[in-house]
Amino acid sequence: MARRPPLEYALLGLLAGQPMTGYGLRRVFASTPMGVFSDSPGSIYPALARLERDGLIRSAGQSGARRGSRLLEPTRAGLAALRRWLSAEITRDDVARRIDELLLRFAFMDRHLDPVSVDRFLGGLAATVSAYVNELRAYAGSAGEPPSSTGRLALGHGIAACRATAQWARRARAEWRKSHGLDLP
Amino acid sequence: MARRPPLEYALLGLLAGQPMTGYGLRRVFASTPMGVFSDSPGSIYPALARLERDGLIRSAGQSGARRGSRLLEPTRAGLAALRRWLSAEITRDDVARRIDELLLRFAFMDRHLDPVSVDRFLGGLAATVSAYVNELRAYAGSAGEPPSSTGRLALGHGIAACRATAQWARRARAEWRKSHGLDLP
DNA sequence: TCGCTCATGTAAATAGTTACATGATTCC
DNA sequence: GGAATCATGTAACTATTTACATGAGCGA
């Protein structure tokens, strides 16, 4: 039940999609927009060692004929941990400080949660982000100390970015519902 | 010249605006949208100790009549380090992985850089983010492996968020130019 | 055979988180 | 007198970054 760093869930989610070697995972981080994570061996291999130590991934044969290379795959416990992470409630703090992790969760969802849960996630995300936008606006309005001009503009960026996320969530939800026949409110 | 973590620059920037105690800084992180940083004493006090050890901040008297409390202020070297950080080139990696740090820099800029430098920053930001949007779009178009449906939607979020940032940068720049009489191309 | 890609790891330094620990002052 | 706030720090643990280190296989 212990909380794990996002990197470990990213690894778990990728391996659930397709068994890979540690090097394969590094290439994914180096060559796709998942590049928020470092592709350095010093972050990947220790994370994989922790996952294996805790029984969340295991070896599943070799890559080609290469000695020493290990294809890795999640165990049943690993898939359960992944599903728990995907199903966690969205909090205000997730939105304010860990928005990237929420999007990472969403990216893995279709393979592991049912369409209704995905729909609920997008609804919850839109609602929580909108609430946070109101919080930011309230702060911008009150303005305890007279803020600097670029400080005020920077806060405007925070608001604009959150509004874009909320709008994206609403549109993604509409699209999701359409393609899964979820047409009730 | 050594690179420092964003938290230290945030502290330096706040202290440059107004000398404060460590506790005062914690309150700022706890009560404003700068809450991306933790307000825990275990992060703030060690960071302040590093800054003081390196001669970037110093004591500037006590807070009220409270024994043991220390108002902190940047030294000349601290202000120079802050200005160097504010003036650094914007890289593709800053945009892809450290966008929050760029906005933090912008928030402190008006007090430490001239209007033309701030204008250049916003221009560079808009350009670099737009280039990154193109990169993301190219990736979305090529799509090596058939991506999952939520994976594709999540990439759409990345694109939407960057577009919002680029748009914000262009608008903020127009506003900045207007209020500082920078009307050349 | 030379260089590139595939492949795995470790070591040291740095940082961040959580929890613990303490004590003064102020307000009710 | 008791609670909240002001105020500063340390300890243990966890994670990340950078750099180092090694070696096999493959193509030109």
Coordinates of C-alpha atoms (C1' of nucleotides) in Angstrom, one line a residue:
Chain A
M1 CA 0.0 0.0 0.0
A2 CA 3.0 2.3 0.4
R3 CA 3.1 5.3 -2.0
R4 CA 5.5 5.0 -4.9
P5 CA 7.1 7.6 -7.0
P6 CA 5.5 8.4 -10.4
L7 CA 8.4 7.0 -12.2
E8 CA 7.7 3.5 -10.9
Y9 CA 4.1 3.7 -12.1
A10 CA 5.2 4.9 -15.5
L11 CA 7.5 1.9 -15.7
L12 CA 4.8 -0.4 -14.5
G13 CA 2.3 1.0 -17.0
L14 CA 4.6 0.7 -19.9
L15 CA 5.5 -2.9 -19.1
A16 CA 1.8 -3.7 -18.8
G17 CA 1.4 -2.5 -22.3
Q18 CA 4.3 -4.5 -23.6
P19 CA 7.2 -6.4 -21.9
M20 CA 10.4 -4.7 -22.5
T21 CA 14.0 -4.5 -21.3
G22 CA 15.3 -1.7 -19.1
Y23 CA 17.0 -0.3 -22.1
G24 CA 13.7 -0.3 -24.0
L25 CA 12.1 1.7 -21.3
R26 CA 15.0 4.2 -21.4
R27 CA 14.4 4.6 -25.2
V28 CA 10.7 5.3 -24.6
F29 CA 11.6 8.1 -22.2
A30 CA 14.3 9.5 -24.5
S31 CA 12.1 9.5 -27.7
T32 CA 8.5 10.2 -26.7
P33 CA 6.7 13.0 -24.9
M34 CA 7.0 10.9 -21.7
G35 CA 10.4 12.6 -21.6
V36 CA 9.3 14.3 -18.4
F37 CA 11.1 11.4 -16.9
S38 CA 14.8 11.1 -17.2
D39 CA 16.2 8.4 -19.3
S40 CA 19.4 8.0 -17.3
P41 CA 20.2 4.5 -16.2
G42 CA 20.8 5.8 -12.7
S43 CA 17.1 6.5 -12.3
I44 CA 15.6 3.6 -14.3
Y45 CA 17.6 0.6 -13.0
P46 CA 17.2 1.4 -9.3
A47 CA 13.5 1.9 -9.8
L48 CA 13.2 -1.4 -11.6
A49 CA 15.2 -3.1 -8.8
R50 CA 12.7 -1.6 -6.3
L51 CA 9.7 -2.9 -8.3
E52 CA 11.2 -6.3 -8.6
R53 CA 12.2 -6.4 -4.9
D54 CA 8.6 -5.7 -4.0
G55 CA 7.3 -8.3 -6.3
L56 CA 5.5 -5.9 -8.8
I57 CA 7.5 -6.9 -11.9
R58 CA 9.5 -10.1 -12.9
S59 CA 11.6 -11.4 -15.6
A60 CA 9.9 -12.8 -18.7
G61 CA 12.7 -14.2 -20.8
Q62 CA 15.5 -12.6 -22.9
S63 CA 15.4 -10.0 -25.6
G64 CA 16.4 -11.8 -28.8
A65 CA 19.5 -13.9 -28.3
R66 CA 21.2 -11.3 -26.2
R67 CA 22.7 -12.8 -23.0
G68 CA 22.2 -10.7 -20.0
S69 CA 19.2 -8.8 -21.3
R70 CA 15.9 -9.3 -19.5
L71 CA 12.4 -8.7 -20.7
L72 CA 10.3 -7.4 -17.8
E73 CA 6.6 -7.8 -17.1
P74 CA 4.3 -6.8 -14.3
T75 CA 3.2 -9.5 -11.8
R76 CA -0.4 -9.9 -10.8
A77 CA 0.4 -7.8 -7.7
G78 CA 2.0 -5.2 -10.0
L79 CA -1.1 -4.9 -12.1
A80 CA -3.2 -4.5 -8.9
A81 CA -0.9 -1.7 -7.7
L82 CA -1.2 0.0 -11.1
R83 CA -5.0 -0.3 -11.0
R84 CA -5.1 1.2 -7.4
W85 CA -3.0 4.1 -8.5
L86 CA -5.2 4.7 -11.6
S87 CA -8.3 4.6 -9.4
A88 CA -7.2 7.0 -6.7
E89 CA -9.4 10.0 -6.0
I90 CA -8.3 13.3 -7.6
T91 CA -7.4 15.8 -4.9
R92 CA -6.9 19.6 -5.0
D93 CA -3.2 19.0 -4.4
D94 CA -2.9 16.6 -7.4
V95 CA -4.2 19.4 -9.6
A96 CA -2.1 22.2 -8.0
R97 CA 1.2 20.3 -7.8
R98 CA 1.1 17.1 -9.6
I99 CA -0.9 17.7 -12.8
D100 CA 1.6 15.7 -14.9
E101 CA 1.0 12.6 -12.8
L102 CA -2.8 12.9 -13.4
L103 CA -2.2 13.0 -17.1
L104 CA 0.2 10.0 -16.9
R105 CA -2.5 8.1 -15.1
F106 CA -5.1 9.0 -17.7
A107 CA -2.7 7.9 -20.5
F108 CA -2.7 4.3 -19.1
M109 CA -6.3 4.1 -18.1
D110 CA -8.0 2.6 -21.2
R111 CA -6.2 -0.7 -20.8
H112 CA -6.9 -1.1 -17.1
L113 CA -10.2 0.6 -16.1
D114 CA -13.7 0.3 -17.5
P115 CA -15.1 3.1 -19.6
V116 CA -17.3 4.4 -16.8
S117 CA -14.3 4.9 -14.5
V118 CA -12.5 6.7 -17.2
D119 CA -15.5 8.9 -17.7
R120 CA -15.7 9.6 -14.0
F121 CA -12.0 10.5 -13.9
L122 CA -12.4 13.1 -16.6
G123 CA -15.5 14.5 -14.9
G124 CA -13.7 14.7 -11.6
L125 CA -10.6 16.3 -13.3
A126 CA -12.7 19.0 -14.9
A127 CA -14.5 19.8 -11.7
T128 CA -11.3 19.8 -9.5
V129 CA -9.4 22.0 -12.0
S130 CA -12.3 24.4 -12.3
A131 CA -12.4 24.8 -8.5
Y132 CA -8.7 25.4 -8.5
V133 CA -9.1 28.1 -11.2
N134 CA -11.6 29.8 -8.9
E135 CA -9.1 29.6 -6.1
L136 CA -6.4 31.3 -8.3
R137 CA -8.9 34.0 -9.4
A138 CA -9.9 34.7 -5.8
Y139 CA -6.2 35.1 -4.9
A140 CA -5.6 37.3 -7.9
G141 CA -8.6 39.5 -6.8
S142 CA -7.6 39.8 -3.2
A143 CA -3.9 40.4 -3.7
G144 CA -2.7 40.7 -0.1
E145 CA 0.5 42.6 -1.0
P146 CA 0.6 44.7 -4.1
P147 CA 2.2 42.1 -6.4
S148 CA 4.8 42.9 -9.0
S149 CA 3.6 43.3 -12.6
T150 CA 5.3 40.2 -13.9
G151 CA 4.1 38.4 -10.8
R152 CA 0.6 39.3 -11.7
L153 CA 1.1 38.2 -15.3
A154 CA 2.6 34.9 -14.2
L155 CA -0.5 34.2 -12.1
G156 CA -2.4 34.9 -15.2
H157 CA -0.5 32.1 -16.9
G158 CA -1.4 29.7 -14.1
I159 CA -5.1 30.6 -14.6
A160 CA -4.9 30.3 -18.4
A161 CA -3.1 26.9 -18.2
C162 CA -5.7 25.5 -15.8
R163 CA -8.5 26.8 -17.9
A164 CA -7.0 25.0 -20.9
T165 CA -6.8 21.8 -18.9
A166 CA -10.4 22.0 -17.8
Q167 CA -11.5 22.7 -21.3
W168 CA -9.5 19.8 -22.6
A169 CA -11.1 17.5 -19.9
R170 CA -14.6 18.5 -21.0
R171 CA -13.8 17.8 -24.7
A172 CA -12.0 14.6 -24.0
R173 CA -14.9 13.5 -21.9
A174 CA -17.4 14.3 -24.7
E175 CA -15.3 12.3 -27.1
W176 CA -14.9 9.4 -24.8
R177 CA -18.6 9.2 -24.1
K178 CA -19.4 9.3 -27.8
S179 CA -17.1 6.5 -28.6
H180 CA -18.3 4.3 -25.7
G181 CA -22.0 4.9 -25.8
L182 CA -22.2 6.7 -22.5
D183 CA -24.9 9.2 -23.2
L184 CA -26.4 9.8 -19.8
P185 CA -25.6 12.9 -17.8
Chain B
M1 CA 28.4 29.3 -11.1
A2 CA 27.1 25.9 -9.9
R3 CA 23.5 25.2 -10.8
R4 CA 21.0 25.5 -7.9
P5 CA 17.6 24.0 -7.3
P6 CA 14.6 26.2 -8.1
L7 CA 13.6 26.3 -4.5
E8 CA 16.7 28.3 -3.7
Y9 CA 16.0 30.8 -6.4
A10 CA 12.5 31.1 -5.2
L11 CA 13.8 31.9 -1.7
L12 CA 16.3 34.3 -3.1
G13 CA 13.7 36.1 -5.2
L14 CA 11.3 36.4 -2.3
L15 CA 14.0 37.8 0.0
A16 CA 15.0 40.3 -2.7
G17 CA 11.5 41.6 -2.7
Q18 CA 11.4 41.9 1.1
P19 CA 13.6 40.6 3.9
M20 CA 11.8 37.9 5.8
T21 CA 12.3 35.1 8.4
G22 CA 12.4 31.5 7.4
Y23 CA 8.9 31.2 8.8
G24 CA 7.7 34.1 6.7
L25 CA 8.9 32.2 3.6
R26 CA 7.1 29.1 4.7
R27 CA 3.9 31.1 5.0
V28 CA 4.3 32.4 1.5
F29 CA 4.6 28.9 0.2
A30 CA 1.7 27.7 2.3
S31 CA -0.7 30.5 1.4
T32 CA 0.0 31.6 -2.2
P33 CA 0.0 29.9 -5.6
M34 CA 3.8 29.5 -5.1
G35 CA 2.6 26.4 -3.3
V36 CA 4.3 24.3 -5.9
F37 CA 7.0 24.3 -3.3
S38 CA 6.6 22.5 -0.1
D39 CA 6.3 24.7 3.0
S40 CA 7.9 22.0 5.2
P41 CA 10.7 23.2 7.5
G42 CA 12.7 20.3 6.3
S43 CA 13.0 21.7 2.9
I44 CA 13.2 25.5 3.6
Y45 CA 15.8 25.6 6.4
P46 CA 18.3 23.4 4.8
A47 CA 18.0 25.4 1.6
L48 CA 18.5 28.7 3.5
A49 CA 21.5 27.1 5.2
R50 CA 23.0 26.3 1.8
L51 CA 22.4 29.8 0.6
E52 CA 24.0 31.4 3.6
R53 CA 26.9 29.0 3.5
D54 CA 27.5 30.1 -0.1
G55 CA 27.3 33.7 0.8
L56 CA 24.1 34.4 -1.2
I57 CA 22.0 35.5 1.8
R58 CA 22.8 37.0 5.2
S59 CA 21.1 38.0 8.5
A60 CA 19.5 41.5 8.5
G61 CA 18.4 41.8 12.1
Q62 CA 15.5 40.4 14.1
S63 CA 11.8 40.1 13.4
G64 CA 10.1 42.4 16.0
A65 CA 11.4 41.7 19.4
R66 CA 11.6 38.0 19.0
R67 CA 14.8 36.4 20.2
G68 CA 16.2 33.8 17.8
S69 CA 14.3 35.0 14.8
R70 CA 16.3 36.2 11.9
L71 CA 15.3 38.5 9.0
L72 CA 17.2 37.3 5.9
E73 CA 18.2 39.3 2.9
P74 CA 20.2 38.6 -0.3
T75 CA 23.9 39.7 -0.4
R76 CA 25.3 41.4 -3.5
A77 CA 26.5 38.0 -4.7
G78 CA 23.0 36.6 -4.1
L79 CA 21.4 39.3 -6.2
A80 CA 24.0 38.6 -9.0
A81 CA 23.2 34.9 -8.9
L82 CA 19.5 35.7 -9.1
R83 CA 20.1 37.9 -12.1
R84 CA 22.1 35.3 -13.8
W85 CA 19.3 32.8 -13.3
L86 CA 16.8 35.2 -14.6
S87 CA 18.9 36.0 -17.7
A88 CA 19.6 32.4 -18.8
E89 CA 18.7 31.3 -22.3
I90 CA 15.4 29.4 -22.7
T91 CA 16.1 25.9 -23.9
R92 CA 13.8 23.3 -25.4
D93 CA 14.3 21.2 -22.2
D94 CA 13.2 24.1 -20.0
V95 CA 9.9 24.2 -21.9
A96 CA 9.4 20.4 -22.1
R97 CA 10.3 19.6 -18.5
R98 CA 10.7 22.7 -16.4
I99 CA 7.9 25.1 -17.5
D100 CA 7.1 26.0 -13.9
E101 CA 10.7 27.2 -13.3
L102 CA 10.4 29.5 -16.4
L103 CA 7.2 31.0 -15.0
L104 CA 8.9 31.4 -11.6
R105 CA 11.7 33.3 -13.3
F106 CA 9.3 35.5 -15.1
A107 CA 7.4 36.4 -11.9
F108 CA 10.6 37.9 -10.4
M109 CA 11.8 39.6 -13.5
D110 CA 10.4 43.1 -13.3
R111 CA 12.4 43.9 -10.2
H112 CA 15.7 42.7 -11.6
L113 CA 15.9 43.0 -15.4
D114 CA 15.2 45.9 -17.7
P115 CA 12.0 46.0 -19.8
V116 CA 13.8 45.0 -23.0
S117 CA 15.1 41.8 -21.4
V118 CA 11.7 40.9 -20.1
D119 CA 10.3 41.5 -23.6
R120 CA 13.0 39.2 -25.1
F121 CA 12.1 36.5 -22.5
L122 CA 8.5 36.5 -23.5
G123 CA 9.4 36.5 -27.2
G124 CA 11.8 33.6 -26.7
L125 CA 9.3 31.7 -24.6
A126 CA 6.5 32.0 -27.2
A127 CA 8.9 30.9 -30.0
T128 CA 10.4 27.9 -28.0
V129 CA 7.0 26.7 -26.8
S130 CA 5.6 27.0 -30.4
A131 CA 8.5 24.9 -31.7
Y132 CA 7.8 22.3 -29.0
V133 CA 4.1 22.2 -30.0
N134 CA 5.2 21.4 -33.5
E135 CA 7.4 18.6 -32.1
L136 CA 4.4 17.2 -30.2
R137 CA 2.2 17.4 -33.2
A138 CA 4.8 15.7 -35.4
Y139 CA 4.9 12.9 -32.8
A140 CA 1.2 12.6 -32.7
G141 CA 1.1 12.4 -36.5
S142 CA 3.9 9.8 -36.9
A143 CA 2.8 7.6 -34.0
G144 CA 5.3 4.8 -34.1
E145 CA 3.3 2.2 -32.2
P146 CA -0.5 2.4 -32.4
P147 CA -1.1 4.4 -29.2
S148 CA -3.9 3.7 -26.7
S149 CA -6.9 5.9 -27.0
T150 CA -6.4 7.6 -23.7
G151 CA -2.7 7.9 -24.5
R152 CA -3.6 9.8 -27.6
L153 CA -6.0 12.1 -25.7
A154 CA -3.3 12.7 -23.1
L155 CA -0.9 13.8 -25.8
G156 CA -3.7 16.1 -26.9
H157 CA -3.6 17.7 -23.5
G158 CA 0.1 18.3 -23.7
I159 CA -0.5 20.1 -27.0
A160 CA -3.4 22.1 -25.7
A161 CA -1.5 23.2 -22.6
C162 CA 1.5 24.3 -24.6
R163 CA -0.7 26.2 -27.0
A164 CA -2.3 28.0 -24.0
T165 CA 1.2 28.9 -22.8
A166 CA 2.3 30.2 -26.2
Q167 CA -0.9 32.3 -26.5
W168 CA -0.4 33.7 -23.0
A169 CA 3.2 34.6 -23.8
R170 CA 2.1 36.6 -26.9
R171 CA -0.6 38.4 -25.0
A172 CA 1.6 39.1 -22.0
R173 CA 4.2 40.4 -24.4
A174 CA 1.8 42.8 -26.1
E175 CA 0.6 44.1 -22.7
W176 CA 4.2 44.5 -21.5
R177 CA 5.2 46.4 -24.6
K178 CA 2.2 48.7 -24.4
S179 CA 2.9 49.6 -20.8
H180 CA 6.7 50.2 -21.4
G181 CA 6.6 52.0 -24.8
L182 CA 8.3 49.2 -26.7
D183 CA 6.5 49.5 -30.0
L184 CA 9.2 48.3 -32.4
P185 CA 8.9 44.8 -34.0
Chain C
dT1 C1' 38.4 -3.7 -36.7
dC2 C1' 36.2 0.4 -35.5
dG3 C1' 32.3 2.5 -33.9
dC4 C1' 27.4 2.4 -32.8
dT5 C1' 23.6 0.5 -30.5
dC6 C1' 22.0 -2.7 -27.1
dA7 C1' 22.3 -3.7 -22.4
dT8 C1' 23.0 -3.4 -17.3
dG9 C1' 24.5 -1.7 -13.5
dT10 C1' 27.1 1.1 -9.3
dA11 C1' 28.9 5.3 -6.6
dA12 C1' 28.8 9.8 -4.8
dA13 C1' 26.5 13.9 -4.2
dT14 C1' 22.4 16.3 -3.8
dA15 C1' 17.7 17.1 -2.6
dG16 C1' 13.2 16.6 -0.9
dT17 C1' 9.7 14.5 2.5
dT18 C1' 8.0 13.2 6.8
dA19 C1' 8.4 13.2 11.4
dC20 C1' 10.3 14.7 15.4
dA21 C1' 11.9 18.2 18.8
dT22 C1' 12.0 22.5 21.1
dG23 C1' 10.8 26.9 22.9
dA24 C1' 9.1 31.9 23.0
dT25 C1' 5.2 35.1 22.4
dT26 C1' 0.7 36.6 22.0
dC27 C1' -4.2 36.4 22.5
dC28 C1' -8.2 35.0 24.9
Chain D
dG1 C1' -3.3 29.3 32.3
dG2 C1' -4.0 27.2 27.8
dA3 C1' -4.1 27.3 22.8
dA4 C1' -2.5 29.2 18.6
dT5 C1' 1.0 31.2 16.3
dC6 C1' 5.8 32.4 15.5
dA7 C1' 10.2 30.5 15.0
dT8 C1' 14.1 27.3 14.1
dG9 C1' 16.1 23.4 13.4
dT10 C1' 17.6 17.9 13.0
dA11 C1' 17.2 12.8 11.7
dA12 C1' 16.1 9.1 8.8
dC13 C1' 14.5 7.8 4.6
dT14 C1' 13.8 8.0 -0.2
dA15 C1' 14.7 9.4 -4.7
dT16 C1' 17.2 11.7 -8.5
dT17 C1' 21.2 13.3 -11.1
dT18 C1' 25.6 12.8 -13.0
dA19 C1' 29.3 10.3 -13.9
dC20 C1' 31.6 6.1 -14.2
dA21 C1' 32.2 1.3 -15.6
dT22 C1' 31.6 -2.7 -18.4
dG23 C1' 30.7 -5.7 -22.1
dA24 C1' 28.2 -8.1 -26.1
dG25 C1' 26.6 -8.0 -30.9
dC26 C1' 26.3 -6.0 -35.5
dG27 C1' 27.2 -3.5 -39.6
dA28 C1' 30.4 -1.1 -42.7

